[in-house]
Short mmCIF file of N, CA and C in Angstrom, two decimals:
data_model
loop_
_atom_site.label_atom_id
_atom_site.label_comp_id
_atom_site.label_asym_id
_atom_site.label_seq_id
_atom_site.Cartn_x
_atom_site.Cartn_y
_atom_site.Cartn_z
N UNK A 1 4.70 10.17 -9.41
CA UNK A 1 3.75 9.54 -8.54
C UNK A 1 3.43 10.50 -7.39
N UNK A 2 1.85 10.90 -6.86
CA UNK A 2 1.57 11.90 -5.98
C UNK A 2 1.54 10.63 -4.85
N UNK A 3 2.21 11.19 -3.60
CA UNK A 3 1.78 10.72 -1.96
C UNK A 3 0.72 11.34 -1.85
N UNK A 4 -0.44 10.18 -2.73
CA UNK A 4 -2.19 10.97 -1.55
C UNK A 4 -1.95 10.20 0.09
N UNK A 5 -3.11 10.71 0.53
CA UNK A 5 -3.20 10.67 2.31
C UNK A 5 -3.24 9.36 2.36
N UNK A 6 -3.50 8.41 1.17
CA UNK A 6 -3.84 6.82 1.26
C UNK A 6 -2.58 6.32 1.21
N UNK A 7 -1.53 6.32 0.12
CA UNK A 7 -0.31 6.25 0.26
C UNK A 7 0.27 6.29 1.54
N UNK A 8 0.65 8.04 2.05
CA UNK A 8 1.40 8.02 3.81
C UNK A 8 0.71 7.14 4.85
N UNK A 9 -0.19 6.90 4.71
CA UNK A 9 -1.00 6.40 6.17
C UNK A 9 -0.21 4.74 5.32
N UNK A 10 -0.30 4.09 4.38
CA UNK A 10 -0.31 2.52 4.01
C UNK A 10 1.37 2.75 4.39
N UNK A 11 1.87 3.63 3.92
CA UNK A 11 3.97 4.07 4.24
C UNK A 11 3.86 3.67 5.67
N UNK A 12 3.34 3.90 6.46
CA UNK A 12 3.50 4.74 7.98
C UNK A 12 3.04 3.21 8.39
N UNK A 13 1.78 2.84 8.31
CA UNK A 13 1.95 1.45 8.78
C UNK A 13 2.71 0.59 8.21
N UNK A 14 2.85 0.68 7.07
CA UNK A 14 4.79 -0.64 6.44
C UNK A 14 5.27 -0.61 7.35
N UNK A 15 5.93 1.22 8.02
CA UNK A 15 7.25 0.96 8.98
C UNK A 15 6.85 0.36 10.00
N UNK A 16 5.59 0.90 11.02
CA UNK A 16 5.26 0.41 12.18
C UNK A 16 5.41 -1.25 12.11
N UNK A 17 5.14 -1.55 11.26
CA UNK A 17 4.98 -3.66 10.85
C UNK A 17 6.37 -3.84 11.00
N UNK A 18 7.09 -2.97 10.11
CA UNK A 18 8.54 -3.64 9.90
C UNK A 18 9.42 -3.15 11.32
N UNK A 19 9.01 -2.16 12.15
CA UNK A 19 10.09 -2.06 13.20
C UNK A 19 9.13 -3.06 14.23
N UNK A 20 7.92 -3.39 13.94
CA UNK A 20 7.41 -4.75 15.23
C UNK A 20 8.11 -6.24 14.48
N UNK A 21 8.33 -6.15 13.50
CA UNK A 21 9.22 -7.44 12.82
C UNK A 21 10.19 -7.54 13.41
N UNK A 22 10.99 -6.30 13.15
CA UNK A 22 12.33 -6.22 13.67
C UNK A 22 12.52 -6.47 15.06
N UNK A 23 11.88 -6.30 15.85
CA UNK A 23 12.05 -6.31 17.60
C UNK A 23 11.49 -7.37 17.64
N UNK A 24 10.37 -8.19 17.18
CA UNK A 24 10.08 -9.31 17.39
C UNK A 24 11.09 -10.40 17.12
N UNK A 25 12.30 -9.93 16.08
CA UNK A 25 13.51 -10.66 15.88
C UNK A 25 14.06 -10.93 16.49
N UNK A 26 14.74 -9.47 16.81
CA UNK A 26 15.37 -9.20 17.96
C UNK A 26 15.51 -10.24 19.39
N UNK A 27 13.77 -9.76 19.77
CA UNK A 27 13.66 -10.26 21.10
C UNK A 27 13.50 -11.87 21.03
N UNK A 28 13.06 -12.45 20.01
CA UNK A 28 12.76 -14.19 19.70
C UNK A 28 14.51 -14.41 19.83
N UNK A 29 15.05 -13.73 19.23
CA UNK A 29 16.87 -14.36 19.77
C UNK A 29 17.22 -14.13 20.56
N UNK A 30 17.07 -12.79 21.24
CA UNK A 30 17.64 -12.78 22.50
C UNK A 30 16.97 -13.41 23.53
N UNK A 31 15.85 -14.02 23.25
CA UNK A 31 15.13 -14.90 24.57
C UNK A 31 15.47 -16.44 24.39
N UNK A 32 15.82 -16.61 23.26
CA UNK A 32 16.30 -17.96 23.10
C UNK A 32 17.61 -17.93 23.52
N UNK A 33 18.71 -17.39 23.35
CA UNK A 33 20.20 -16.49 23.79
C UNK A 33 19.96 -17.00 25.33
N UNK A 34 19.27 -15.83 25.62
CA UNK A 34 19.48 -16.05 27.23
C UNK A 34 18.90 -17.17 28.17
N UNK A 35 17.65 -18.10 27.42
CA UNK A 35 17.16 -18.84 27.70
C UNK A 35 18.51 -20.38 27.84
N UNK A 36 19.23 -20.13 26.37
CA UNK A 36 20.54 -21.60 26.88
C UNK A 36 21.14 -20.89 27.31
N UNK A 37 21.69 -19.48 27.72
CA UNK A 37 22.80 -19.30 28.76
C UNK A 37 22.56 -19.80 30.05
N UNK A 38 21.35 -19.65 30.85
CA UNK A 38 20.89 -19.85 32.00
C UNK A 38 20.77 -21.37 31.94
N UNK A 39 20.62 -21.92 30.86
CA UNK A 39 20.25 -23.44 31.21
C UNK A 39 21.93 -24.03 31.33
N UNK A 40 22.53 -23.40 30.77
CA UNK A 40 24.44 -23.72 31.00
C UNK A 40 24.15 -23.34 32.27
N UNK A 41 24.02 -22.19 33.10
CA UNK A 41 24.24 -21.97 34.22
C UNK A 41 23.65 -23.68 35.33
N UNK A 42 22.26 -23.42 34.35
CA UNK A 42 21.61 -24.36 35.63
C UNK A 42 22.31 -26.09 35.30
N UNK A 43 22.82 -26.11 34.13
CA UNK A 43 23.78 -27.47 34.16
C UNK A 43 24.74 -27.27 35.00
N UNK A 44 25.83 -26.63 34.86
CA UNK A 44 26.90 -26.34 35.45
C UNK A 44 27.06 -26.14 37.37
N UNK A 45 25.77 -25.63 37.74
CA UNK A 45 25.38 -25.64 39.17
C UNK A 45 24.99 -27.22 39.42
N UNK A 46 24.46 -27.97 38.84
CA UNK A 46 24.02 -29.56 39.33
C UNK A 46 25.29 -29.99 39.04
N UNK A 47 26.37 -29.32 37.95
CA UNK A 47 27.68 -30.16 38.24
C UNK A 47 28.65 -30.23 39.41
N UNK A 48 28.41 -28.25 39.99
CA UNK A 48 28.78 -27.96 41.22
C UNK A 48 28.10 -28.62 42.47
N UNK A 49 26.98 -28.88 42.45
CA UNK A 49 26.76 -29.83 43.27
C UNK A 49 27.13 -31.20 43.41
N UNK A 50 27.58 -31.99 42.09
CA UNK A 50 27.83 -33.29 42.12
C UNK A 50 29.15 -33.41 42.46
N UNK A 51 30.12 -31.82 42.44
CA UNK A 51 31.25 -31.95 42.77
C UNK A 51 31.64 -31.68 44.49
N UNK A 52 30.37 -31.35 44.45
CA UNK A 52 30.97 -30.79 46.52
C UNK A 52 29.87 -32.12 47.17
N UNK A 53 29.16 -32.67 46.09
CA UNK A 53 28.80 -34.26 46.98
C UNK A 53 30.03 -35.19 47.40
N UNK A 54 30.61 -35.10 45.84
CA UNK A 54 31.90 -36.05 46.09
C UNK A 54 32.70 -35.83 47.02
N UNK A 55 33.07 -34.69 47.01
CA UNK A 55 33.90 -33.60 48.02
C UNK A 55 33.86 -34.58 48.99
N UNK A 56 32.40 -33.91 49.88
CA UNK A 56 31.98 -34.52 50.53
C UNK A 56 32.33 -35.77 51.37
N UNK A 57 32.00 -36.82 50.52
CA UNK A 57 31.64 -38.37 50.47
C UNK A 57 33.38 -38.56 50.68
N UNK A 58 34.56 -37.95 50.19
CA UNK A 58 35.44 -38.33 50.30
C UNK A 58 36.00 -38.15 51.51
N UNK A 59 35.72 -36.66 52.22
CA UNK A 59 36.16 -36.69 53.39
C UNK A 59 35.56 -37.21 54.36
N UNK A 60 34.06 -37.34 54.16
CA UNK A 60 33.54 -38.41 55.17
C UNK A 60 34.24 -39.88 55.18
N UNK A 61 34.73 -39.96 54.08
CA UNK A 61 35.74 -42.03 54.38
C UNK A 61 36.38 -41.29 55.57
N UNK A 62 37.38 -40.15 54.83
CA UNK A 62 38.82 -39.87 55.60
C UNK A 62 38.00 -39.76 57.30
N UNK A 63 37.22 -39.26 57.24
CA UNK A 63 36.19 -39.32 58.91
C UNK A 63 36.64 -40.40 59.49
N UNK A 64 35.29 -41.54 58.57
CA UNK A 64 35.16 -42.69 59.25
C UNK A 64 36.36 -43.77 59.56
N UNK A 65 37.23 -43.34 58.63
CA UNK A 65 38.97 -44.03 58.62
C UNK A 65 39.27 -43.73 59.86
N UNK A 66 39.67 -42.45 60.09
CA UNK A 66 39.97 -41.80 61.75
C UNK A 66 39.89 -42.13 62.76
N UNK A 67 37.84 -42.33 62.47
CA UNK A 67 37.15 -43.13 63.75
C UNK A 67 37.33 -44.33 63.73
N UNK A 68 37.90 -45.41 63.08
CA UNK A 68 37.92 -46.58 62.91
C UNK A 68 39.67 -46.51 63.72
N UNK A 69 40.49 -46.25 63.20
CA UNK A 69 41.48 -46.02 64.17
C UNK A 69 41.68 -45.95 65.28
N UNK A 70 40.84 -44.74 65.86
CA UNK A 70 40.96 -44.24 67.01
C UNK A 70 39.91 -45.58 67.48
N UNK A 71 38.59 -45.80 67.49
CA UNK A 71 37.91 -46.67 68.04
C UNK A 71 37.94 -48.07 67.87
N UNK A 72 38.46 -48.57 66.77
CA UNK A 72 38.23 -49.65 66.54
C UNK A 72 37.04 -50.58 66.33
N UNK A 73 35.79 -49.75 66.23
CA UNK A 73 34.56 -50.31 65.91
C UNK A 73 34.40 -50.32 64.00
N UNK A 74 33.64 -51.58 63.94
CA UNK A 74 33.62 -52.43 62.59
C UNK A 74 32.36 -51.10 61.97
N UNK A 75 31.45 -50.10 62.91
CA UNK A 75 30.99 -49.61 62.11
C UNK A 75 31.30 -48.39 61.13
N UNK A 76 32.38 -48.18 61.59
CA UNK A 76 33.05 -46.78 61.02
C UNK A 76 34.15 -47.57 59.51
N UNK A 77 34.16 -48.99 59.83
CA UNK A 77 34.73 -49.47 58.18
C UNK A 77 33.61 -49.60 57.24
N UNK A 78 32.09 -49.96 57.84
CA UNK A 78 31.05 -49.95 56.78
C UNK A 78 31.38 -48.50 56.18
N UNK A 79 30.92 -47.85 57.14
CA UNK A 79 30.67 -46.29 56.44
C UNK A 79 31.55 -45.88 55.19
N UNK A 80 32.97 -45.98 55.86
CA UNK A 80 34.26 -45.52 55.29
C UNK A 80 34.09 -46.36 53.62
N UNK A 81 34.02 -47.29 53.80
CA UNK A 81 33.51 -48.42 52.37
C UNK A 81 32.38 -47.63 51.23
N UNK A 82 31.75 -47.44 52.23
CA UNK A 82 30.17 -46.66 51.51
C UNK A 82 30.25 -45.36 50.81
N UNK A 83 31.19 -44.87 52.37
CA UNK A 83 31.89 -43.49 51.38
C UNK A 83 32.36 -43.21 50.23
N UNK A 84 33.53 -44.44 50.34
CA UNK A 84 34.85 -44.78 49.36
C UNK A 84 33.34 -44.61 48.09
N UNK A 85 32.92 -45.89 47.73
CA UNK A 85 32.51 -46.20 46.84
C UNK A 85 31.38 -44.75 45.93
N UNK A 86 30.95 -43.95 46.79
CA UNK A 86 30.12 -42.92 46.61
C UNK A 86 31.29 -41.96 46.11
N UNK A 87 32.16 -41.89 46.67
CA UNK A 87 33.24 -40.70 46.04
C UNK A 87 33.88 -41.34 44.88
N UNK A 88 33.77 -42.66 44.67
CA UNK A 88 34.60 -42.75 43.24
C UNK A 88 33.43 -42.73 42.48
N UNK A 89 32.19 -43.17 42.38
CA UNK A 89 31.00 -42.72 41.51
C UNK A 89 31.15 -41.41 41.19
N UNK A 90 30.83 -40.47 41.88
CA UNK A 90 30.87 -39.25 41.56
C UNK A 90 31.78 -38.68 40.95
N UNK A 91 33.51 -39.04 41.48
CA UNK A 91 34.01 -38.80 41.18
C UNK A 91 34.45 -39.03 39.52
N UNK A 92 33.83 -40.10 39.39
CA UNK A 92 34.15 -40.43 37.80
C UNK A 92 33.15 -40.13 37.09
N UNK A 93 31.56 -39.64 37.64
CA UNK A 93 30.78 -39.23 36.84
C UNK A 93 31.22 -37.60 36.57
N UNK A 94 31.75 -37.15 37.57
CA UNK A 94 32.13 -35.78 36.75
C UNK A 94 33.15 -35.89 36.23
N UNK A 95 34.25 -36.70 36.08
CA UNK A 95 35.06 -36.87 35.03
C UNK A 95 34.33 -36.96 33.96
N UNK A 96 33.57 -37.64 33.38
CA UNK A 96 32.90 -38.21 32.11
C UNK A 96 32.36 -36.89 31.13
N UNK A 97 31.32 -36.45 32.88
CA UNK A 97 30.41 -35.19 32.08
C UNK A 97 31.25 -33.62 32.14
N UNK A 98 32.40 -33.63 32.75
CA UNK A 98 33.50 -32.61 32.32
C UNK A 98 33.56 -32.44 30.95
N UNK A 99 33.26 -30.60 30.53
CA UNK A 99 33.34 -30.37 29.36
C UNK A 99 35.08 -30.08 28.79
N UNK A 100 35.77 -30.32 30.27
CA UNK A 100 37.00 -29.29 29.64
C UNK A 100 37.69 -30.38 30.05
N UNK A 101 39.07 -30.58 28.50
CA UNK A 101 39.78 -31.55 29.10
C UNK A 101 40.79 -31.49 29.82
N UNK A 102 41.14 -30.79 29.92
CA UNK A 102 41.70 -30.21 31.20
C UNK A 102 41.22 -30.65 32.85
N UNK A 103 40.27 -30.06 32.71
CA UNK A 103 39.17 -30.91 33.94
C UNK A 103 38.81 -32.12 34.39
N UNK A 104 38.54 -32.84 32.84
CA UNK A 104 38.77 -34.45 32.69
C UNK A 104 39.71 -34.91 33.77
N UNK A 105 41.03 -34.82 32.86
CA UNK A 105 42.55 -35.02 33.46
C UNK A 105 42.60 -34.62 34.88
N UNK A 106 42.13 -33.82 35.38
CA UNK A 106 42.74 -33.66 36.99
C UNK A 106 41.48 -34.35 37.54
N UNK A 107 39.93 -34.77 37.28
CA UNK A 107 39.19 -35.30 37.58
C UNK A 107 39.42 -37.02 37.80
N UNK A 108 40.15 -37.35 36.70
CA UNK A 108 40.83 -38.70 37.01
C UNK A 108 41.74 -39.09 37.23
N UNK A 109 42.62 -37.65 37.34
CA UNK A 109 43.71 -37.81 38.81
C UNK A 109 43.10 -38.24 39.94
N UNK A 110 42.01 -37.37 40.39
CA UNK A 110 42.27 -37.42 41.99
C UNK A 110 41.33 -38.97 41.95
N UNK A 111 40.76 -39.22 40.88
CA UNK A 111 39.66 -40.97 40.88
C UNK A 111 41.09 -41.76 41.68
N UNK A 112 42.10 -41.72 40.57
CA UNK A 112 43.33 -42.26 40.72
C UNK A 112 43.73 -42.36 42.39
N UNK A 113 43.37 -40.78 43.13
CA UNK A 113 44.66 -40.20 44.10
C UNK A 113 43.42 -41.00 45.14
N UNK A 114 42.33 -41.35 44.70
CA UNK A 114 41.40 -42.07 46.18
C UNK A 114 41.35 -43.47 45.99
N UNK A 115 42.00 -43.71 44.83
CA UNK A 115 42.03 -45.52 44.48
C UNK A 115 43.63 -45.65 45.80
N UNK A 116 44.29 -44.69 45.76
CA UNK A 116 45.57 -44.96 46.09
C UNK A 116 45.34 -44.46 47.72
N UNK A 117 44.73 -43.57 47.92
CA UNK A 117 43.94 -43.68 49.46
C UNK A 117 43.59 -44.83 50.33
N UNK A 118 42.31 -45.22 48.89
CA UNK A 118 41.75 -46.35 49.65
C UNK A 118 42.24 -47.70 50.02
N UNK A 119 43.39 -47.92 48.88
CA UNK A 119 44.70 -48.76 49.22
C UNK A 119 45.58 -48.62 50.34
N UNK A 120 46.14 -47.46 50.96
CA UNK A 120 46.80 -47.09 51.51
C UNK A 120 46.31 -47.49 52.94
N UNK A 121 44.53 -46.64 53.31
CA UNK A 121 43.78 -46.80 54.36
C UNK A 121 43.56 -48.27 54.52
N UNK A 122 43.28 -49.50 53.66
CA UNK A 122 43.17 -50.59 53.86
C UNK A 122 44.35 -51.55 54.46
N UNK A 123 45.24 -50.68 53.99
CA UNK A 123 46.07 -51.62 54.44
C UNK A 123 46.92 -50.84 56.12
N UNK A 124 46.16 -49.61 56.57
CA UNK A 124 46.31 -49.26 57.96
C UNK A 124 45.40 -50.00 58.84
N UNK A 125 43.86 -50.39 58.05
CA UNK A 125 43.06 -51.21 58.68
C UNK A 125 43.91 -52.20 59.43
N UNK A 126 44.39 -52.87 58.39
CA UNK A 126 45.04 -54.45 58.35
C UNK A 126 46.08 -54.64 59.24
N UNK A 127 46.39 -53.18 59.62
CA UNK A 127 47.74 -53.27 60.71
C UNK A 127 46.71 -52.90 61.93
N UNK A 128 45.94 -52.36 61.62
CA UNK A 128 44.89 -51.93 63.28
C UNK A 128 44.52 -53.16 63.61
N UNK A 129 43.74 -54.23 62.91
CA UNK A 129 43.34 -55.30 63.40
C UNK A 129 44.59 -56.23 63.95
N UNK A 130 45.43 -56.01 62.78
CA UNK A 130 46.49 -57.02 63.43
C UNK A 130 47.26 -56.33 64.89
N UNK A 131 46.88 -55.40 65.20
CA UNK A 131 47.42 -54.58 66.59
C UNK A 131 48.60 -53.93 66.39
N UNK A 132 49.42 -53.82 65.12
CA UNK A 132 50.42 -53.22 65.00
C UNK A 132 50.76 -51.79 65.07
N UNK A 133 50.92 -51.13 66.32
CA UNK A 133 50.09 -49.35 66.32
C UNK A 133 51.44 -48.65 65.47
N UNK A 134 52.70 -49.22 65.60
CA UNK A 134 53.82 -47.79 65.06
C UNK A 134 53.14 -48.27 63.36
N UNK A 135 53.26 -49.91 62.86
CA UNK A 135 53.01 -49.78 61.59
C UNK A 135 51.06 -48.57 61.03
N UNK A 136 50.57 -48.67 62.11
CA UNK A 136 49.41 -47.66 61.49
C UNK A 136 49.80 -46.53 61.40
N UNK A 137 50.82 -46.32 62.88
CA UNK A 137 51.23 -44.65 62.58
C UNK A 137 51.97 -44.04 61.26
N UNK A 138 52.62 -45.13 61.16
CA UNK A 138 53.41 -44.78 60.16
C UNK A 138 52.71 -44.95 58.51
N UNK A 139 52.02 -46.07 58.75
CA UNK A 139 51.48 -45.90 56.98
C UNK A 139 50.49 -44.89 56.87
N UNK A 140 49.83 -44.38 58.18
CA UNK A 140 49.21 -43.43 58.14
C UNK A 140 49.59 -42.16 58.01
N UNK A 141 50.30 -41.95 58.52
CA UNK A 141 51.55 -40.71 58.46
C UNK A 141 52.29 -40.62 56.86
N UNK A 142 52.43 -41.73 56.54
CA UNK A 142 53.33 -41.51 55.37
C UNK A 142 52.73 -42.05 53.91
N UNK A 143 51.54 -42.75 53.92
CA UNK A 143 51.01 -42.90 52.70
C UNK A 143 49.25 -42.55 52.85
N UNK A 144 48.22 -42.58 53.83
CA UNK A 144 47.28 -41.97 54.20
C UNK A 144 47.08 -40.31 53.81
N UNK A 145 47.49 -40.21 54.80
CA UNK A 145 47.54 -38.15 55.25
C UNK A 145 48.05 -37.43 53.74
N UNK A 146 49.01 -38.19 53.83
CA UNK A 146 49.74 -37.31 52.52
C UNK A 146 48.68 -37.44 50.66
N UNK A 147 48.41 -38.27 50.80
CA UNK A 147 47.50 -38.54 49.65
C UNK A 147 46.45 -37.66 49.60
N UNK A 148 46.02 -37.99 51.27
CA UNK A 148 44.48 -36.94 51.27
C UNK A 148 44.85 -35.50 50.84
N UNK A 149 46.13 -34.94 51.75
CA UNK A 149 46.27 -33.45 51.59
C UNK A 149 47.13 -33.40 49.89
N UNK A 150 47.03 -33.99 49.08
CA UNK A 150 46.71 -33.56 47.51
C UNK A 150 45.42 -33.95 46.68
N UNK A 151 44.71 -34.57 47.26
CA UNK A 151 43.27 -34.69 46.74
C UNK A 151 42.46 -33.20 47.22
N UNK A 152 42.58 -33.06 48.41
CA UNK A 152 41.71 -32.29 48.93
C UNK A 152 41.93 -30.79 48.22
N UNK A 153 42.57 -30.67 48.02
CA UNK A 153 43.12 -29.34 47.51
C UNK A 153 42.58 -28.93 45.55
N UNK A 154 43.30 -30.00 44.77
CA UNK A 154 42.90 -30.09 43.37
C UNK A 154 41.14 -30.34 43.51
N UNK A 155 40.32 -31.13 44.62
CA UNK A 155 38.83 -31.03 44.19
C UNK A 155 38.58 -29.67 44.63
N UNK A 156 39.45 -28.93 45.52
CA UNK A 156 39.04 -27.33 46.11
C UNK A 156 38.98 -26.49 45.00
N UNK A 157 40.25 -26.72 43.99
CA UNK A 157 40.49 -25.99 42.83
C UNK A 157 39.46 -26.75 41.79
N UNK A 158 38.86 -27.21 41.18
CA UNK A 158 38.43 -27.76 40.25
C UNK A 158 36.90 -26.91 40.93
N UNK A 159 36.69 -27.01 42.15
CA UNK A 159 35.11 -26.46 41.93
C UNK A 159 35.46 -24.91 41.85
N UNK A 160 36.25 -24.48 42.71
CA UNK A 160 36.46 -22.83 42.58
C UNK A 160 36.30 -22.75 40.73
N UNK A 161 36.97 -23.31 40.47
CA UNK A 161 37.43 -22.89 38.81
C UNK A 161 35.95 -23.38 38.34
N UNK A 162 35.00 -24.48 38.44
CA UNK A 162 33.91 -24.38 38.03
C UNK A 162 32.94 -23.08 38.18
N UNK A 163 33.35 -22.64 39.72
CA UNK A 163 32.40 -21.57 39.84
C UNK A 163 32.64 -20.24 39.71
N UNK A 164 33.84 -20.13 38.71
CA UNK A 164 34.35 -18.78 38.21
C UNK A 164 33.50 -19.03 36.38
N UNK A 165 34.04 -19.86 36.14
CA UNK A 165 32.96 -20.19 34.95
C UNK A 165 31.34 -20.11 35.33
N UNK A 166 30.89 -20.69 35.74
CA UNK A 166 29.35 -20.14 36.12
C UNK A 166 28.86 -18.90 35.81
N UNK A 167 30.04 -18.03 36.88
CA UNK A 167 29.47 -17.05 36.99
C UNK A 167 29.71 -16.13 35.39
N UNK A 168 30.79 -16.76 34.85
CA UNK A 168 31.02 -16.13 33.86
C UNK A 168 29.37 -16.28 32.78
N UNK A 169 29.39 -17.21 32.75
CA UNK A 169 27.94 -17.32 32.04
C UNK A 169 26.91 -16.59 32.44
N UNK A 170 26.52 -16.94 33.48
CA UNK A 170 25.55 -16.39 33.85
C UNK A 170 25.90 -14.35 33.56
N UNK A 171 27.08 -13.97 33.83
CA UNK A 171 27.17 -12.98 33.61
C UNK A 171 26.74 -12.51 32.10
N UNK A 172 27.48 -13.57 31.73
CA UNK A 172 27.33 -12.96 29.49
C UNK A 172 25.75 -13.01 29.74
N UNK A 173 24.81 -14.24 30.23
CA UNK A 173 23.57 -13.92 29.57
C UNK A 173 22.28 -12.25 30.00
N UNK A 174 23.18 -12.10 31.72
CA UNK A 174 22.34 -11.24 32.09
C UNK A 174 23.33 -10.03 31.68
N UNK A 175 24.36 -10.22 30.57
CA UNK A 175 24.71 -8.71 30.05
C UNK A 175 24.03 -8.89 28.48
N UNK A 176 23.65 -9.92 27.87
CA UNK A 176 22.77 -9.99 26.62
C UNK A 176 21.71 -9.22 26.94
N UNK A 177 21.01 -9.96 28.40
CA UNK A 177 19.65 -9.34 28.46
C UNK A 177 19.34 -7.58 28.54
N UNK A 178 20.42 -7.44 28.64
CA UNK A 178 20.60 -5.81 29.24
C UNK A 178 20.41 -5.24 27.56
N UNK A 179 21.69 -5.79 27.03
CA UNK A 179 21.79 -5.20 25.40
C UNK A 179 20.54 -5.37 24.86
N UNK A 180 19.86 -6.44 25.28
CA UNK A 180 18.64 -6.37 24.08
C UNK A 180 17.74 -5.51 24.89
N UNK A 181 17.63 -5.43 25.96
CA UNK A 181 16.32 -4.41 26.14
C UNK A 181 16.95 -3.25 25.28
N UNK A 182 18.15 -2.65 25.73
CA UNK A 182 18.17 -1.15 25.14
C UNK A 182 17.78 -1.37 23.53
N UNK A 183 18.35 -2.41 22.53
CA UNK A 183 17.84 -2.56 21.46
C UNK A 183 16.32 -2.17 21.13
N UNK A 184 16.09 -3.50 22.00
CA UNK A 184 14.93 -3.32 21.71
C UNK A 184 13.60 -1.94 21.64
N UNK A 185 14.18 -1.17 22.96
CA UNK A 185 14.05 0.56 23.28
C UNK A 185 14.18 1.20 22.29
N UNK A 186 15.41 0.93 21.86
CA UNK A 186 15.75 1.97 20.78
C UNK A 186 15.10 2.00 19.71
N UNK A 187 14.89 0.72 19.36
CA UNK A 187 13.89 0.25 18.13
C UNK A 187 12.97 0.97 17.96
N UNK A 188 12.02 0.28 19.57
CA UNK A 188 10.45 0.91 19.38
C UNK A 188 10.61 2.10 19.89
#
C-alpha cells in the first residue's frame, strides 16, 4: 500500500481528532473530579458552620446562666432556655449528618454532656430562687462548671478535626487540578 499525500494528511488529522478525544476525556473527568471535591469542601464548610453555631448557642446558655445568677433577672432564663434548645438542635443535627462514626459518637456525647448541663443549671436556678447561695455555689462549682469545661473542649476538637479534613479535600482537588492541566499540556 503507497502513503499518497491523501493518505498522510487523512493519518495526521485521525491523530489530531484522537489526541482532542483524548484531552476532551481527560478534562470532562477531571472537571467533574474537581467539581464534587469542592462541593465536599462546600458541604463540609456549612457543616463547620453548623458546628461553631452550636458552639456558639451553647456558650451563650453558659452566658445567660451566669447572668441569671449574678442578677437574678427572669430575662437571662428566657435566653439561657432559647439557647439550651438551639444548641441541642444543632447539636443533634450534626450528629445525624456526621459522616464519621466516630464523630457521630462524640457528637452525642456532648447532646448527652448539655442534657446533663441543662439539668445541673436548672436545678442551680431552683436554689437561686429559693435563695439558697452556698447550695448554688456549690452545684455550680461541682456539677455546672465541670460539665461545661468537658463539652467545651471535645466541640473545640470535633471542629479542629473537621477542619483538617476540609482542608484535606480541598487540597486533593486543587492537586487533581494541577495533574490534569500538565496532562492535559502534555497531550496537546
Amino acid at each position: 500500500m503507497r502513503w499518497t499525500i491523501a493518505r498522510r494528511i487523512t493519518l495526521g488529522y485521525a491523530a489530531v481528532l484522537l489526541l482532542l478525544a483524548v484531552v476532551g476525556v481527560v478534562a470532562t473527568y477531571a472537571l467533574s473530579s474537581i467539581g464534587a471535591g469542592f462541593q465536599e469542601v462546600i458541604r463540609r464548610e456549612q457543616f463547620l458552620d453548623d458546628a461553631m453555631e452550636a458552639r456558639g448557642d451553647a456558650d451563650r446558655a453558659v452566658v445567660s446562666f451566669l447572668r441569671y445568677l449574678v442578677t437574678g433577672e427572669d430575662e437571662f432564663l428566657q435566653e439561657r432556655e432559647q439557647r439550651v434548645l438551639e444548641a441541642r438542635a444543632g447539636i443533634t443535627r450534626l450528629e445525624q449528618l456526621s459522616p464519621d462514626v466516630e464523630d457521630k459518637k462524640a457528637w452525642g456525647e456532648i447532646r448527652e454532656l448539655l442534657d446533663g448541663w441543662d439539668a445541673a443549671a436548672k436545678a442551680a436556678i431552683a436554689a437561686r430562687r429559693g435563695r439558697r447561695d452556698a447550695e448554688v455555689r456549690r452545684i455550680t462549682m461541682e456539677r455546672v462548671l465541670p460539665v461545661r469545661d468537658r463539652m467545651q473542649p471535645m466541640i473545640r476538637e470535633l471542629i479542629l478535626r473537621e477542619r483538617a479534613r476540609t482542608r484535606d479535600v480541598a487540597a486533593a482537588a486543587v492537586k487533581l487540578a494541577d495533574r490534569t492541566q500538565w496532562a492535559v499540556l502534555g497531550i496537546g
